[in-house]
Short mmCIF file of C-alpha atoms and ligand atoms in Angstrom, two decimals:
data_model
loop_
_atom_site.label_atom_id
_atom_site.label_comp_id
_atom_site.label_asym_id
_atom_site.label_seq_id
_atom_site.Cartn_x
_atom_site.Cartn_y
_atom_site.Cartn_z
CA UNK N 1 -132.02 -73.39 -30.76
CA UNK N 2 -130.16 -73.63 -33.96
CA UNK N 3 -126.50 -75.31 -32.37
CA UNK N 4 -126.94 -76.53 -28.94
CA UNK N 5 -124.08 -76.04 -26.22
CA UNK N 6 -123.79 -80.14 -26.48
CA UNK N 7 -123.08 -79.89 -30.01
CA UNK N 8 -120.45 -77.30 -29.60
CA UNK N 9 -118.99 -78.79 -26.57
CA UNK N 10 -117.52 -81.35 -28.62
CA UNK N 11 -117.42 -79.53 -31.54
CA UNK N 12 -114.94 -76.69 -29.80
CA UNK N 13 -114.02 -78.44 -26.99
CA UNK N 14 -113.11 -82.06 -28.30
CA UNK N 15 -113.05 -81.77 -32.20
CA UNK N 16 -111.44 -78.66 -33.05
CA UNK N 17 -109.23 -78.81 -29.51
CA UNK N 18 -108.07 -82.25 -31.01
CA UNK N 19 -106.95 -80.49 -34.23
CA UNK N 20 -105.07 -77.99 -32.49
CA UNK N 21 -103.00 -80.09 -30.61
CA UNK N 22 -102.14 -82.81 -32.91
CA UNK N 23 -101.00 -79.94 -35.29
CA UNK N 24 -99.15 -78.12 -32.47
CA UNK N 25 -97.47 -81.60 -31.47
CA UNK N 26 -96.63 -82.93 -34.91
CA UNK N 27 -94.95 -79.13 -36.23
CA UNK N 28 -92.77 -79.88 -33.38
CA UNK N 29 -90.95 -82.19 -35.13
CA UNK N 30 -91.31 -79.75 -38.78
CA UNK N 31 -89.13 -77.37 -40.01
CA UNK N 32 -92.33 -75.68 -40.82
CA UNK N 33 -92.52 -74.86 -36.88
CA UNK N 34 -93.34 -71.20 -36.20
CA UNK N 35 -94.62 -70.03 -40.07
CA UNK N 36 -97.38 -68.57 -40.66
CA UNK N 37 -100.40 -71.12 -40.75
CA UNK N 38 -101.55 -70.87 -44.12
CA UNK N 39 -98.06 -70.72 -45.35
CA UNK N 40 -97.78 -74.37 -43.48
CA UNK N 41 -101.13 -75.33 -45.13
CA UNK N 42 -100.09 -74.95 -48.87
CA UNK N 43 -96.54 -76.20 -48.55
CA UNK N 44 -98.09 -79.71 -47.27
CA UNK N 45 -101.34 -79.83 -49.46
CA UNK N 46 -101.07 -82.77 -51.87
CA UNK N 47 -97.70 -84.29 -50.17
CA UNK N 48 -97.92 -87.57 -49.12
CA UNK N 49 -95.54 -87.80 -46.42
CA UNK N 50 -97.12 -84.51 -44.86
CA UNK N 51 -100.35 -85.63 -45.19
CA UNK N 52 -101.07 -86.01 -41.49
CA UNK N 53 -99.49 -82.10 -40.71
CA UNK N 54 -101.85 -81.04 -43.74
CA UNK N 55 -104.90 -82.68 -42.01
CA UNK N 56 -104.11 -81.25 -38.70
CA UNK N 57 -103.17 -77.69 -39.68
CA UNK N 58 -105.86 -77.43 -42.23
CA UNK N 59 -108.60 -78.74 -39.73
CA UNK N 60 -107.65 -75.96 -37.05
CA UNK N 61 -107.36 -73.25 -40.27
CA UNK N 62 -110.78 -74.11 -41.45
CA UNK N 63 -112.36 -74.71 -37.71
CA UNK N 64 -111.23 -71.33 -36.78
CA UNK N 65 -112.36 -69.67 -39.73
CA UNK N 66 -115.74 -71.52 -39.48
CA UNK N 67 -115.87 -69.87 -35.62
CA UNK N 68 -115.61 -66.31 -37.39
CA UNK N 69 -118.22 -66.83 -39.70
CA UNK N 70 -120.99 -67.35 -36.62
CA UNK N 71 -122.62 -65.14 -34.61
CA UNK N 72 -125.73 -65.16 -31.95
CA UNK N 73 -129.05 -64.52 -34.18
CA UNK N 74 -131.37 -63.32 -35.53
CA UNK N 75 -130.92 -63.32 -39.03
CA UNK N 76 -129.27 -61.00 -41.09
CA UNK N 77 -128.31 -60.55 -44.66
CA UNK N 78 -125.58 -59.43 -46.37
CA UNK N 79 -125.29 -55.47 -47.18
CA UNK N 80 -122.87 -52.89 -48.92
CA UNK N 81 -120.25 -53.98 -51.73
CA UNK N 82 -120.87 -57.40 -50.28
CA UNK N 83 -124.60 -57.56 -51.45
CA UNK N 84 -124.07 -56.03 -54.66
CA UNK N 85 -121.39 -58.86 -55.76
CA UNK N 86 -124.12 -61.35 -54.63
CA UNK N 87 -127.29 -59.84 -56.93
CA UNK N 88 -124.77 -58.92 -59.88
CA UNK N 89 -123.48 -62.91 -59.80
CA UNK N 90 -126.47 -64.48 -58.30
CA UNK N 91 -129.58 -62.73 -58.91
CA UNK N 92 -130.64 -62.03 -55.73
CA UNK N 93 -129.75 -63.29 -52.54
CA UNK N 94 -132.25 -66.13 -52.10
CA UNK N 95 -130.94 -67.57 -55.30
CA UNK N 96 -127.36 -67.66 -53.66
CA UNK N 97 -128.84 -69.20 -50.65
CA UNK N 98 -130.55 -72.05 -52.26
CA UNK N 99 -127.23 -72.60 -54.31
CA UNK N 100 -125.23 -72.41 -51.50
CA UNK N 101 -127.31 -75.09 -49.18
CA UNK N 102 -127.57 -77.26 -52.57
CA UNK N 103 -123.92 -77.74 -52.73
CA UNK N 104 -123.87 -78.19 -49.09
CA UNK N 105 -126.62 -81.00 -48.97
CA UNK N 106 -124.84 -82.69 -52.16
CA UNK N 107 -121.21 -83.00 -50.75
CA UNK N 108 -120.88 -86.53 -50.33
CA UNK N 109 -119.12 -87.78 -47.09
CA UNK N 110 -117.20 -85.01 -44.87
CA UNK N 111 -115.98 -81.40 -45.95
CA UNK N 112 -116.87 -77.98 -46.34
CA UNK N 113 -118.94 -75.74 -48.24
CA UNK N 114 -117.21 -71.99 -49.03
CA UNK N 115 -118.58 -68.76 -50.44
CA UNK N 116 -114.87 -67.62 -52.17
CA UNK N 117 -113.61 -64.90 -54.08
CA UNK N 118 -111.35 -66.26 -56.88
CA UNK N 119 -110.27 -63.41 -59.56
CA UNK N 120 -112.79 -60.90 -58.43
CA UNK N 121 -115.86 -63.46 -58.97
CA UNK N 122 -117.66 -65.19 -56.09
CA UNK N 123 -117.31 -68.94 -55.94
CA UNK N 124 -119.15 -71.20 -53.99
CA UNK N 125 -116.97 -74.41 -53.75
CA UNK N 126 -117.16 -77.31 -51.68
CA UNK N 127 -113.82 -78.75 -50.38
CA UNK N 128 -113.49 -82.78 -48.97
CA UNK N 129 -112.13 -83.79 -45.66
CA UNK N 130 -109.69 -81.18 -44.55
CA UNK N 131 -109.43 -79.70 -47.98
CA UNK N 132 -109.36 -75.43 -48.02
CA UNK N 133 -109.48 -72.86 -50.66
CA UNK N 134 -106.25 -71.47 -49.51
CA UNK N 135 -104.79 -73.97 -51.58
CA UNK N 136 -106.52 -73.27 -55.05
CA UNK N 137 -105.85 -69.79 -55.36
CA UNK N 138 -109.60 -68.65 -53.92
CA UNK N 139 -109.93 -66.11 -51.52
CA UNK N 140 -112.26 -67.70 -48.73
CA UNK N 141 -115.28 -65.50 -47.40
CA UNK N 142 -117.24 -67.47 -46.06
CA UNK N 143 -117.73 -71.34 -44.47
CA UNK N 144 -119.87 -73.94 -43.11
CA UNK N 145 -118.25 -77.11 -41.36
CA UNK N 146 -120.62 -80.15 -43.20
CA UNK N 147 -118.86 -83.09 -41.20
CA UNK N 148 -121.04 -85.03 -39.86
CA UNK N 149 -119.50 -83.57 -36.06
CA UNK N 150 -120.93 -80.20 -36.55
CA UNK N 151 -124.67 -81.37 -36.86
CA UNK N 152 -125.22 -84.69 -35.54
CA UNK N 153 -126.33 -84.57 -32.14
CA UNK N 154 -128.47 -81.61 -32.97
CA UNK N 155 -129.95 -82.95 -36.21
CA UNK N 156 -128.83 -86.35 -36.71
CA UNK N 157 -129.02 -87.13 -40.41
CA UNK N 158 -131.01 -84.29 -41.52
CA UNK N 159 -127.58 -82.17 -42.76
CA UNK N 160 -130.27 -79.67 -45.06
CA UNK N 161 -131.70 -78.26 -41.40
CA UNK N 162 -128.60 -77.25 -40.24
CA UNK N 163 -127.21 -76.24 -43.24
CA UNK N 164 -130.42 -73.97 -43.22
CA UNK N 165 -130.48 -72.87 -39.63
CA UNK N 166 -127.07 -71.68 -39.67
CA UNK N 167 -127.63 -69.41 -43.24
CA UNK N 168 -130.93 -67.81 -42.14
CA UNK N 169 -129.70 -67.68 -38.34
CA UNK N 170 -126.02 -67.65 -37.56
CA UNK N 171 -123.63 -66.34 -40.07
CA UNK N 172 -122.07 -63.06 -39.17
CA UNK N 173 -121.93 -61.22 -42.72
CA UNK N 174 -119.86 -58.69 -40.99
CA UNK N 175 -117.18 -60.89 -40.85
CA UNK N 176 -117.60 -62.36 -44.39
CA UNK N 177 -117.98 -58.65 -46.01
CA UNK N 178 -114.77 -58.02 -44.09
CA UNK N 179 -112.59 -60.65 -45.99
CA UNK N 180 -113.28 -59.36 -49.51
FE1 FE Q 1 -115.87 -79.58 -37.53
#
């Protein structure tokens, strides 16, 4: 009820797929063919002539990560060390959730909204487009997808309902506690 199969039909299946192969066709043509993805991501961030490789790789990076970060409800909430760096920085957890669907909802046009870990302090950052934390130093944790793609057909313009469905629903703190 919270992401129908429609949505993620063309989420997975055309938007994501689309990434995967324009970046798998254009690194064909790249002496950056066969490195490590994120190594590909930061040596084309903020390079003009790779900015089309950088939108591609970056895309399938953040899509994939974004896949991680669900899981079938119900609800959970974040436990262990995880937890703990969430009340010492936040206050509690509903705190971080309101801050973290705040800077979702404000993003203006398409991007991302991250929970990061950047020198040992949580960080939640919102990044434009195909822009990614991997290329500011931050350790990411944890992700949302906030183009319009990811919620439209499900929610049309109401971006604050999924945003909200997916943090009191779908994210698989497992996974997030795991990338500290
Ligand atoms: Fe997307």
């Amino acid at each position: 009820p919270y992401i129908s199969s429609y949505t993620m039909g063309f989420h997975h299946g055309k938007h994501y797929a689309a990434y995967v192969a324009k970046a798998n066709d254009l690194l064909k043509a790249s002496p950056l063919a066969g490195r490590p993805i994120e190594e590909i991501i930061r040596e084309t961030a903020g390079k003009d002539d790779q900015a089309a490789l950088f939108n591609a790789v970056a895309q399938a990076w953040n899509h994939a990560f974004f896949w991680k970060c669900l899981r079938p409800g119900p609800g959970a909430k974040p436990t262990g060390k995880l937890a703990g760096l969430i009340a010492e920085q936040f206050g509690n957890f509903e705190t971080f959730q309101e801050k973290f669907l705040e800077a979702g909802k404000s993003l203006f046009g398409s991007g991302w909204v991250w929970l990061g870990l950047d020198t040992g302090k949580l960080k939640i950052v919102t990044t434009s487009n195909a822009g990614t934390p991997l290329t500011n130093g931050q350790k990411p944790l944890l992700v949302i997808d906030v183009w319009e793609h990811s919620y439209y057909l499900d929610h049309q313009n109401r971006r604050p309902d999924y945003l909200k469905a997916i943090m009191e629903h779908l994210v698989n703190w497992e996974f997030v506690a795991s990338n500290l």
